[in-house]
XYZ file of C-alpha atoms in Angstrom:
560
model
C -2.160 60.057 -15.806
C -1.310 61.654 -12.320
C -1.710 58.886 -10.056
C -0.387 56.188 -7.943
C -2.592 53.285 -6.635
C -3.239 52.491 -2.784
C -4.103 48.525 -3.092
C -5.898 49.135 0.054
C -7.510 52.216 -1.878
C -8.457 49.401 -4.668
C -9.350 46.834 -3.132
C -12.587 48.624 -0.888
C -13.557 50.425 -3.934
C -13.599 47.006 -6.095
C -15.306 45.456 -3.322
C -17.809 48.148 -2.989
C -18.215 49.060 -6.884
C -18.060 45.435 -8.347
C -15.613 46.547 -10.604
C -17.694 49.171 -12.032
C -14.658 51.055 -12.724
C -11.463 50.053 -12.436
C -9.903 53.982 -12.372
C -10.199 54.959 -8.568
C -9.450 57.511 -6.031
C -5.444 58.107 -5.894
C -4.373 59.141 -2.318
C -0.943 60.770 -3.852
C -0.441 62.673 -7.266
C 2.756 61.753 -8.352
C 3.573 61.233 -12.069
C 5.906 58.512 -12.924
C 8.569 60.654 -14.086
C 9.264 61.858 -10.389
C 7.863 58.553 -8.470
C 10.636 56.429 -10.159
C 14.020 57.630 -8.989
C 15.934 53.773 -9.488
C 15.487 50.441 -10.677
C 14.398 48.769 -7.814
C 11.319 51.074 -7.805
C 10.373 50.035 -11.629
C 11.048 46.417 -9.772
C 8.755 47.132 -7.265
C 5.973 48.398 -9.601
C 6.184 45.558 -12.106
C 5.756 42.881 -9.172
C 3.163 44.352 -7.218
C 0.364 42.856 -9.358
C 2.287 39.166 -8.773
C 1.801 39.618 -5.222
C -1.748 39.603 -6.183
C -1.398 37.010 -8.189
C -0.060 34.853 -5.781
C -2.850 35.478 -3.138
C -5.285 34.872 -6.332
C -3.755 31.580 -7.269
C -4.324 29.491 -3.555
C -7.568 30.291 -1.342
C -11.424 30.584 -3.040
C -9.864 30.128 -6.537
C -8.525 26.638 -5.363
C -11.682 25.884 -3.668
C -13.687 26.172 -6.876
C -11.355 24.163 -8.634
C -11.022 21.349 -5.827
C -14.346 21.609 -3.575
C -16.533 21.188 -6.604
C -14.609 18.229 -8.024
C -14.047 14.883 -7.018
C -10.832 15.117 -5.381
C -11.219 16.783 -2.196
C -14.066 17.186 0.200
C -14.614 19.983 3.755
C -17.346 17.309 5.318
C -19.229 18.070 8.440
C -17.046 17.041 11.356
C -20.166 16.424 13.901
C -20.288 20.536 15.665
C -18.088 21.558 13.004
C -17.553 22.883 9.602
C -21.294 23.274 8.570
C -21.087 26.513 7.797
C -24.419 26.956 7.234
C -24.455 23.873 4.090
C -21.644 25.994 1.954
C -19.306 23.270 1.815
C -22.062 21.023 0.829
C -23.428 23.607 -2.052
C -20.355 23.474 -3.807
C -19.950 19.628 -3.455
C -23.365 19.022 -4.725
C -23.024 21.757 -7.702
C -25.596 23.788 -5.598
C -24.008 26.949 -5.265
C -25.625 30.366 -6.001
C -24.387 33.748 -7.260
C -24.290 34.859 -3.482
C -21.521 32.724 -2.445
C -18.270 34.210 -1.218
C -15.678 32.013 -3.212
C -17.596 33.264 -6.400
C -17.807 36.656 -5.602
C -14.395 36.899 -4.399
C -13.076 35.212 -7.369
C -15.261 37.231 -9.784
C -13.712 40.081 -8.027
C -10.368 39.465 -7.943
C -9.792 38.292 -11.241
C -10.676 41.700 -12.464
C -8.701 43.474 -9.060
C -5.498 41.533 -10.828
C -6.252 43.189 -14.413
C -6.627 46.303 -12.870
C -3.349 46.509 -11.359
C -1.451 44.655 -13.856
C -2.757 48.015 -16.113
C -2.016 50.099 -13.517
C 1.627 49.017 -13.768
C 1.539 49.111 -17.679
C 0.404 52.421 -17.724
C 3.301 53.736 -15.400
C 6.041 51.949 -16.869
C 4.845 52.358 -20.291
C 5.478 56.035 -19.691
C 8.663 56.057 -19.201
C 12.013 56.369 -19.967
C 13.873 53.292 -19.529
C 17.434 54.694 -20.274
C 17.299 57.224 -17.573
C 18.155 53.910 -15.229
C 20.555 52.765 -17.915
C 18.060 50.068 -18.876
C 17.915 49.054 -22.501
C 14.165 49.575 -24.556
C 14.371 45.628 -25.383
C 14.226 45.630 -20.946
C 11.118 47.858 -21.199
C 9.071 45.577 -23.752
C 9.849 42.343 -21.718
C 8.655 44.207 -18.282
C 5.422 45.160 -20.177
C 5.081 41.989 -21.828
C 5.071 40.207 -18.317
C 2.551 42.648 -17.222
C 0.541 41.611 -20.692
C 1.007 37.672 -20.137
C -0.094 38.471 -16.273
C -3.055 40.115 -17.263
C -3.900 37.349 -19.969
C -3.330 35.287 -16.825
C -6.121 36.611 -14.661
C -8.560 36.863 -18.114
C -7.863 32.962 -19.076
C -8.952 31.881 -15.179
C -11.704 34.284 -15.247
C -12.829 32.853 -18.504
C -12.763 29.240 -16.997
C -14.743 30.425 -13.961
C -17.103 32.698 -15.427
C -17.062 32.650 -19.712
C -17.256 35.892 -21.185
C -16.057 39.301 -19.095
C -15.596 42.591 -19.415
C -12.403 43.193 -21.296
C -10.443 46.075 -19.657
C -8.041 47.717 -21.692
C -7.127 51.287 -19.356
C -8.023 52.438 -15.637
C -10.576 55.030 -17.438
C -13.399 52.550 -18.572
C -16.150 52.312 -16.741
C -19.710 49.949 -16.106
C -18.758 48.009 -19.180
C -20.709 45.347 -20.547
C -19.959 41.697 -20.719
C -17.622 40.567 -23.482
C -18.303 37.263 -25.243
C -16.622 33.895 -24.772
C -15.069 34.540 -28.600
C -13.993 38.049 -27.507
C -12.230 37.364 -24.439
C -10.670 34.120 -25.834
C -9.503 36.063 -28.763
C -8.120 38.931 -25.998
C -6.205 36.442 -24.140
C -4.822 35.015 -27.599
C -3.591 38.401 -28.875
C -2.000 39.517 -25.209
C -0.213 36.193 -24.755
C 0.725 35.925 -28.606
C 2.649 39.775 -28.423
C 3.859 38.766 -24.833
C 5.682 35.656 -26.291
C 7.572 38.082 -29.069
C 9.250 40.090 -25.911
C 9.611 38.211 -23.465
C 13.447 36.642 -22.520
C 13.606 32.430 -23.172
C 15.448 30.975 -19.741
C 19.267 29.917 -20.181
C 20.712 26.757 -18.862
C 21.300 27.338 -15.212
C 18.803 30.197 -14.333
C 16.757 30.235 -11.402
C 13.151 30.282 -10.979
C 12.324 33.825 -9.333
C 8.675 34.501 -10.249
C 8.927 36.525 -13.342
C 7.067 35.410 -16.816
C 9.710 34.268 -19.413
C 8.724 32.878 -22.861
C 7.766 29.450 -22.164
C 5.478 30.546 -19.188
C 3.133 32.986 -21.800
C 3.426 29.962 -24.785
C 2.317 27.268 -21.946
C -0.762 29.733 -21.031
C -1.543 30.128 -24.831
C -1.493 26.055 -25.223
C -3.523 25.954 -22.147
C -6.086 28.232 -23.692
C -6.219 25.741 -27.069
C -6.177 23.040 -25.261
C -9.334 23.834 -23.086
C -11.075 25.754 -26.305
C -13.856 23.241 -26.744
C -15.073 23.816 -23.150
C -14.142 27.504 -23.639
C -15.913 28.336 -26.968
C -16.801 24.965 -28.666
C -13.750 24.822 -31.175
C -11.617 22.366 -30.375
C -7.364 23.311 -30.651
C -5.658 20.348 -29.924
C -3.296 20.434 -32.846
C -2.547 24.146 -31.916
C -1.999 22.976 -28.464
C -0.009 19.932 -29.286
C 2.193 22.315 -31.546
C 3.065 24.933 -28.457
C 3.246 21.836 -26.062
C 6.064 20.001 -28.356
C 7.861 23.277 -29.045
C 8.385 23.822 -25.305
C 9.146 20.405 -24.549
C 12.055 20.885 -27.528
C 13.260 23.570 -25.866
C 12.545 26.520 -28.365
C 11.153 28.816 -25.428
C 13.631 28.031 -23.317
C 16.220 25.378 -21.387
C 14.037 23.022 -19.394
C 14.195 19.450 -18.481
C 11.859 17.514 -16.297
C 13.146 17.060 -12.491
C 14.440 13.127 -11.911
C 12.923 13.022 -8.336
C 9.058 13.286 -7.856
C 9.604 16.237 -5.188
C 12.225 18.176 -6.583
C 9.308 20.337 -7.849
C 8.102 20.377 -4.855
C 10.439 20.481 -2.197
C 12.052 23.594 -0.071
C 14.365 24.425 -2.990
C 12.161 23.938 -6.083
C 13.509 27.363 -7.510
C 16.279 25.238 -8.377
C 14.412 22.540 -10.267
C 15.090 22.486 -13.992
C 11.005 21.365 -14.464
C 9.836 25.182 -13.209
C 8.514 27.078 -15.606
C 6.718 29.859 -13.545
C 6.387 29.817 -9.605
C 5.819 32.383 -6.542
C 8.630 32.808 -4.900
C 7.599 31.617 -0.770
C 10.074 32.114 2.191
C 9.420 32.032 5.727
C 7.765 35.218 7.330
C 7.736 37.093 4.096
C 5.091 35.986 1.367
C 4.604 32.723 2.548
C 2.543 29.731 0.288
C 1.102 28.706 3.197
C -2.886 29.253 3.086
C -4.046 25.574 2.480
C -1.913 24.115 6.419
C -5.572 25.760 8.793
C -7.835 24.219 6.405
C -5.964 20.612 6.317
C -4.533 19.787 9.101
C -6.254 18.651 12.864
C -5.620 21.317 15.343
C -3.029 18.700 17.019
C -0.837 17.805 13.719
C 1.062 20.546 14.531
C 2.703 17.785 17.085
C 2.964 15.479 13.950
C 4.899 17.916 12.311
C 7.215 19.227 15.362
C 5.409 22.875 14.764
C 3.843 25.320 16.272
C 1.148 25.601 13.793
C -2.495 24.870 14.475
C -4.693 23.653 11.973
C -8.794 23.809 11.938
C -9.432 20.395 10.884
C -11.378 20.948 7.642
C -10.020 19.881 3.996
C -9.580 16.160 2.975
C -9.120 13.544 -0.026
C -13.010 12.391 -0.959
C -12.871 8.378 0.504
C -11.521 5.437 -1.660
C -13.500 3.233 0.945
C -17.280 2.901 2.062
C -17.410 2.486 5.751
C -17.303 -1.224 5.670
C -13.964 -1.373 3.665
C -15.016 -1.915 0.207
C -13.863 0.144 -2.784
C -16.156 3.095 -4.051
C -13.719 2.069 -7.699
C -16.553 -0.402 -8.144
C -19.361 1.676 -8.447
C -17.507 4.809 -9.905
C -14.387 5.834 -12.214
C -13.693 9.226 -10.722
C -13.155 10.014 -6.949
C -11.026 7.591 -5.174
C -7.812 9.828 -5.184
C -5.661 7.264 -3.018
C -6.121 4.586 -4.070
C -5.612 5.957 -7.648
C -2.075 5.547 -6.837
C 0.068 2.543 -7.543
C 1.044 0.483 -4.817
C 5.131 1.550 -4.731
C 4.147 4.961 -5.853
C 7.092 7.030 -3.732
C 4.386 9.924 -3.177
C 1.645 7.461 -1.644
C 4.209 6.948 1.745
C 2.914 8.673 4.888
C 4.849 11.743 5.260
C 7.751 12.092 7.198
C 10.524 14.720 8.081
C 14.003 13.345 7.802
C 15.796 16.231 9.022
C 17.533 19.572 7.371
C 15.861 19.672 3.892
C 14.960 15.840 3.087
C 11.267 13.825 3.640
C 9.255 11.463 2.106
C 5.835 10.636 1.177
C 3.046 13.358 0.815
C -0.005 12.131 3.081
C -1.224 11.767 6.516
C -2.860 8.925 6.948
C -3.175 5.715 9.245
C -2.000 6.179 13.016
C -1.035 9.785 14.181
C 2.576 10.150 15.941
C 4.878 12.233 16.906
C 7.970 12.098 15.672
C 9.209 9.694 18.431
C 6.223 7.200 18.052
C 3.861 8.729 20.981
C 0.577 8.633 19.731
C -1.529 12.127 19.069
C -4.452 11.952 21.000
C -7.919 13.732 19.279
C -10.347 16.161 21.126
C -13.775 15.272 19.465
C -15.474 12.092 19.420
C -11.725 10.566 19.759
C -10.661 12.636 22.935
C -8.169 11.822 24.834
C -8.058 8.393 22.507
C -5.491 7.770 19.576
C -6.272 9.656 16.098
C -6.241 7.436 13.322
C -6.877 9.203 9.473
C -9.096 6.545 7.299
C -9.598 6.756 3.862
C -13.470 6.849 4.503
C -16.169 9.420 5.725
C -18.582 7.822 8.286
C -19.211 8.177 12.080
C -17.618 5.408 13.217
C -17.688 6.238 16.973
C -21.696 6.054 16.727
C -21.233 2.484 16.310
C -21.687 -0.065 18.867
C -23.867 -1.318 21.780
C -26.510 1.179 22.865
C -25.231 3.792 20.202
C -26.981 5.042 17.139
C -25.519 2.033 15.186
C -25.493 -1.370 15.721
C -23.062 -2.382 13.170
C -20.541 -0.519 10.274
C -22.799 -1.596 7.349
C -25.471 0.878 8.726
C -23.327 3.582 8.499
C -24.002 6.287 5.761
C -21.465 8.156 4.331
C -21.916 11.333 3.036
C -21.170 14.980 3.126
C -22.754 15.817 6.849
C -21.022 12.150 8.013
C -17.520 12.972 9.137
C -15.375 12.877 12.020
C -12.095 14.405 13.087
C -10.258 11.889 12.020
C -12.057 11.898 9.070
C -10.042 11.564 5.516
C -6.605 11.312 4.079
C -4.332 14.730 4.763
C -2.132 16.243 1.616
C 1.323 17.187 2.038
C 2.249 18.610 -1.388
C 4.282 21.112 0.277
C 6.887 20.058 2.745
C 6.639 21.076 6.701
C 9.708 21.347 8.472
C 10.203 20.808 12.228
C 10.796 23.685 14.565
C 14.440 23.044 14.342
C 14.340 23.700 11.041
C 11.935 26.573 11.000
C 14.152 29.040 8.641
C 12.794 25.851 6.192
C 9.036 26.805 6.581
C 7.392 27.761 3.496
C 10.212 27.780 1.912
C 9.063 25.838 -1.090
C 7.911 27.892 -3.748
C 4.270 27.435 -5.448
C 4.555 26.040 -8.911
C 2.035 27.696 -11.369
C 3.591 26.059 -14.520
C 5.600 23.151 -14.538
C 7.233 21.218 -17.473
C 5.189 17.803 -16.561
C 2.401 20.108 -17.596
C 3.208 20.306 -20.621
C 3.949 16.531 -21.030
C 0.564 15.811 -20.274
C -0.997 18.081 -22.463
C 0.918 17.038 -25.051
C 0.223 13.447 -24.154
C -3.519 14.014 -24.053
C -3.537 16.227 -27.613
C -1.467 13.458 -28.716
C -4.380 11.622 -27.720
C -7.112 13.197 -28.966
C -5.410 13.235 -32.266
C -4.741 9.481 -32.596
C -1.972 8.898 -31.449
C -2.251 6.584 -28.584
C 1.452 4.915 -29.042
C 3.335 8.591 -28.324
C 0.577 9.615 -25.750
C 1.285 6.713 -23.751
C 5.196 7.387 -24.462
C 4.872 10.942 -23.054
C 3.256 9.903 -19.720
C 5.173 7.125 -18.488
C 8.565 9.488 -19.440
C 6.664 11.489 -15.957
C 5.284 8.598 -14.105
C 8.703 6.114 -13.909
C 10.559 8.492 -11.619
C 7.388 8.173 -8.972
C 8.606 4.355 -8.784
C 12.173 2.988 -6.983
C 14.529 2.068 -9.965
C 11.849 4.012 -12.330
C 10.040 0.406 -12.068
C 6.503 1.254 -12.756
C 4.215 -1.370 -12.340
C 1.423 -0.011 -13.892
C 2.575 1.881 -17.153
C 0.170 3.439 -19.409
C -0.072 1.632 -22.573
C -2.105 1.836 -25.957
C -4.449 -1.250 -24.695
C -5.181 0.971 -21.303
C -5.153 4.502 -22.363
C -8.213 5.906 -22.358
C -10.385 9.038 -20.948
C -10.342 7.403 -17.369
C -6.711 6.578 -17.379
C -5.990 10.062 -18.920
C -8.357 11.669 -15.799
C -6.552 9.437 -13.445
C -2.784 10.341 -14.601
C -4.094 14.559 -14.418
C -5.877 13.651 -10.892
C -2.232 11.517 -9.804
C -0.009 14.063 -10.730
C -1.318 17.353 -9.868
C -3.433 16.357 -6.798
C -4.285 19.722 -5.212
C -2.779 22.022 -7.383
C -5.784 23.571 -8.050
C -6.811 21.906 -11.593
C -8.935 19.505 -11.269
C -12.911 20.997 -12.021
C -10.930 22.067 -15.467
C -9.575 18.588 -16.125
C -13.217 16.846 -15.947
C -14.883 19.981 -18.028
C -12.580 19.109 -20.741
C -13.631 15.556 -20.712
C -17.390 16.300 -20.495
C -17.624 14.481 -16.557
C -17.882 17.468 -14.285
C -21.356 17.116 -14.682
C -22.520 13.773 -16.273
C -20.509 11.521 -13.796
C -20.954 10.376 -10.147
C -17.955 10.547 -7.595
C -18.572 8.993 -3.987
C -22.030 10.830 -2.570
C -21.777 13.171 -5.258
C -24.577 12.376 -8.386
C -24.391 13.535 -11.528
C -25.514 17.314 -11.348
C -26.519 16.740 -15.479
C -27.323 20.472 -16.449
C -24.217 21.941 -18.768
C -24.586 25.539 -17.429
C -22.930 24.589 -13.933
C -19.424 24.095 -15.859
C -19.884 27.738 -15.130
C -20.040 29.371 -12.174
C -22.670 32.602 -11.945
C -21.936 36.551 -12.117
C -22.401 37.170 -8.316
C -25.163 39.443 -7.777
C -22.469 41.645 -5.784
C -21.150 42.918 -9.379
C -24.144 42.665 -10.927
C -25.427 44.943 -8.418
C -22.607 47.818 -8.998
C -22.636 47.380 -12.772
C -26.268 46.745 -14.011
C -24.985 46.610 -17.623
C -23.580 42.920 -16.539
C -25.512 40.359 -17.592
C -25.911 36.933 -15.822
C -24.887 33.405 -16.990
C -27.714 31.113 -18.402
C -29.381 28.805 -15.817
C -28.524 31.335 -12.907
């Protein structure tokens, strides 16, 4: 096939065509043969579908994950962040199939596939040993490119259920494939993937690429979510892949001692990685989540030059008059689902070169010298402090709309710009340190992962004992002297602690609608102002009407 792909060139015609066809227009005709003249340009091909990937993995795929959950909440900040009720549709399970974040999703899921085969079709063509390159090099590149495109397939499968299953450039206005088939398409690519694909050594760096354990953690993530995925439940294959990987059979890795080492600016080097995007500073930078969480002045909390827009929070532990919202419901509450003495609870704070603590903002904003930061909303030109509660407090008092806090509602359209605790998951370095900006990568995989799904299957299977074993091995080094007061323990474990311990640690990394599908609570149970939504079909999200519209052979998900 004569051809070489302009992502710009692909990414207006999906956008236009719905992915009615995932062969486009070529701008060049240049066979393979003659494009490749080194290694670094089979390099170059291979990865260009990961810089995809990366983009995929953070933005309106997060959103549906996070937004729709109980974790995180974009409330109405008095003029602000309305947007004509979308953040509110997604909190309240009301979206449609004409929302952006599920068109754009539903889009670039299938964008990813496309040039992930793209890629296999080029270097599947040809001749490795021209560049000295050994055929066993070949199958591994086009084994990442199969375990990448299994990749986009298994998330699109979450979103959506069943999708058209691509297997060239040249097919066209194809039909919907079911759940079975595209669970059974993921299984097959990941399951070859894992037979050609190099196991990491002791002492290799994270870099980006898929190795073994990577494709054999996707394939126990796809058992391990199979009920919700198509009503079989795979625990026992999931527990199998999970223990093998923890053993070390797909490779040398060991869970990091300190809770940010997976984290921090050089989490490449952190033994826990299994797969990550590679970030550095002014390059391709994990750095899409700082506008939507941070106030417009935090960028004098951090010693940056960095603006923010004041959106994205945790949902409130606290009603407006102090009281717990853990009374009333078992999910939501994300801060206060951490232990007192948890390390990561701390407030943030820079400590110079490469070392902080803590991973929120909350409390009284400062500078790093102690001046307070000052708000420009209903705080202006007074002291911002971040509360752990959604309400308009600065409507309250003599001649104002309320005459006391217990009147206060708090809700979606309720919030103020101080509004909510702020995430730090990744580290912000001061101007002084700027070559240290973005330079953690993004974890995708990570071995703690795996202990948890082991510990869950573990679960599910009976035994409580070892599932209790296998989290608290993660949770002691969140605790000084690995003293954890609050282990989990076969008279505690249960589907709420298990939700808690998933919600704890991986808070904001983009999991969390997934976590409560498995358990059956995305939409039977109540979280803050959010009420059960009660109808099964919204563990889906629609086929936009965009693709729908440039493939009429699509069919649309029940209840839409």
């Amino acid at each position: 096939m004569k051809k070489y792909i302009s992502i710009a060139t692909l990414s207006v015609a999906l956008l236009l065509s719905g992915c009615t066809k995932l062969d486009q227009e070529f701008y060049s005709s240049v066979t393979p043969d003659t494009f490749f003249k080194s290694e670094k340009d089979i390099k170059a091909a291979l990865f260009r579908p990961f810089t995809h990937a990366k983009w995929y993995m953070g933005e309106d795929r997060w959103r549906l994950q996070e937004y729709t959950a109980d974790n995180f909440a974009i409330t109405t900040k008095g003029r602000h962040w309305y947007n004509g009720g979308e953040n509110e549709r997604y909190h309240y399970h009301r979206w449609t199939a004409d929302d952006n974040w599920v068109w754009g999703s539903w889009r670039g899921t299938l964008m990813g596939v496309a040039l992930a085969l793209d890629a296999k079709s080029d270097l599947s063509k040809l001749d490795y040993s021209k560049f000295t390159l050994t055929e066993e090099r070949k199958a591994a590149d086009l084994a990442q490119l199969d375990a990448l495109i299994a990749y986009f397939y298994l998330r699109g499968l979450d979103y959506f259920g069943g999708m058209p299953i691509f297997e060239s450039l040249d097919q066209e206005s194809l039909p919907r494939n079911s759940d079975q088939e595209l669970f059974a398409h993921i299984e097959k690519l990941l399951k070859a993937a894992i037979e050609n694909l190099p196991a990491k050594k002791a002492g290799d760096r994270e870099e980006g690429a898929i190795r073994q354990a990577a494709a054999a953690a996707m394939l126990a993530q796809l058992y391990f979510n199979a009920e919700a995925y198509i009503g079989k439940s795979m625990y026992a294959e999931s527990q199998k892949l999970a223990q093998d990987i923890v053993n070390k059979v797909y490779g040398d890795y060991s869970l990091d001692t300190k809770w940010n080492g997976v984290h921090g600016f050089k989490n490449n080097d952190s033994p826990e990685m299994i797969w990550s995007m590679p970030s550095e500073f002014k390059m391709l930078e994990y750095n899409w989540f700082y506008a939507d969480f941070y106030h417009y002045n935090t960028r004098q909390f951090f010693a940056q030059d960095m603006g923010g827009n004041n959106g994205a929070h945790l949902t409130p532990s606290k009603k407006p008059n102090g009281s717990l919202y853990a009374a009333d419901t078992k999910l939501g509450s994300p801060f206060e689902t951490f232990d007192q003495g948890d390390l990561r609870k701390a407030p943030y704070v820079y400590h110079g070169t490469d070392q902080y603590e803590g991973m929120f903002i909350v409390g009284p904003h400062k500078t790093p010298s102690g001046e307070a930061i000052v708000g420009g909303e209903e705080y202006k030109d007074k002291p911002l402090d971040f509360v752990d509660q959604v309400g308009r407090f600065s409507e309250v008092g003599p001649e104002k709309k309320y005459s006391s806090i217990d009147q206060l509602p708090s809700k979606m359209s309720e919030g103020e710009e101080n509004t909510g605790i702020r995430l730090v998951k990744v580290p912000i370095p001061n101007l002084a340190n700027n070559t240290l900006r973005w330079g953690a990568d993004m974890p995708i995989i990570r071995l703690s992962e795996i202990y948890y799904m082991l510990a869950e299957c573990e679960f599910r299977l009976g035994n409580k004992e070892k599932a209790a074993a296998l989290f608290n091995t993660v949770r002691k080094r969140n605790f000084a002297q690995e003293q954890d007061p609050n282990p989990v323990t076969v008279a505690n474990i249960d589907k709420y602690r298990i939700l808690d311990e998933w919600s704890i640690e991986f808070l904001g990394e983009g999991r969390r609608r997934t976590d409560l599908i498995r358990w059956k609570a995305f939409t039977t149970e109540k979280w803050w102002d959010h009420n059960p939504s009660t109808s099964a079909h919204l563990n889906r999200f629609p086929v936009p009407n965009q693709a729908i519209a440039g493939n009429n052979s699509l069919t649309q998900n029940p209840g839409y």
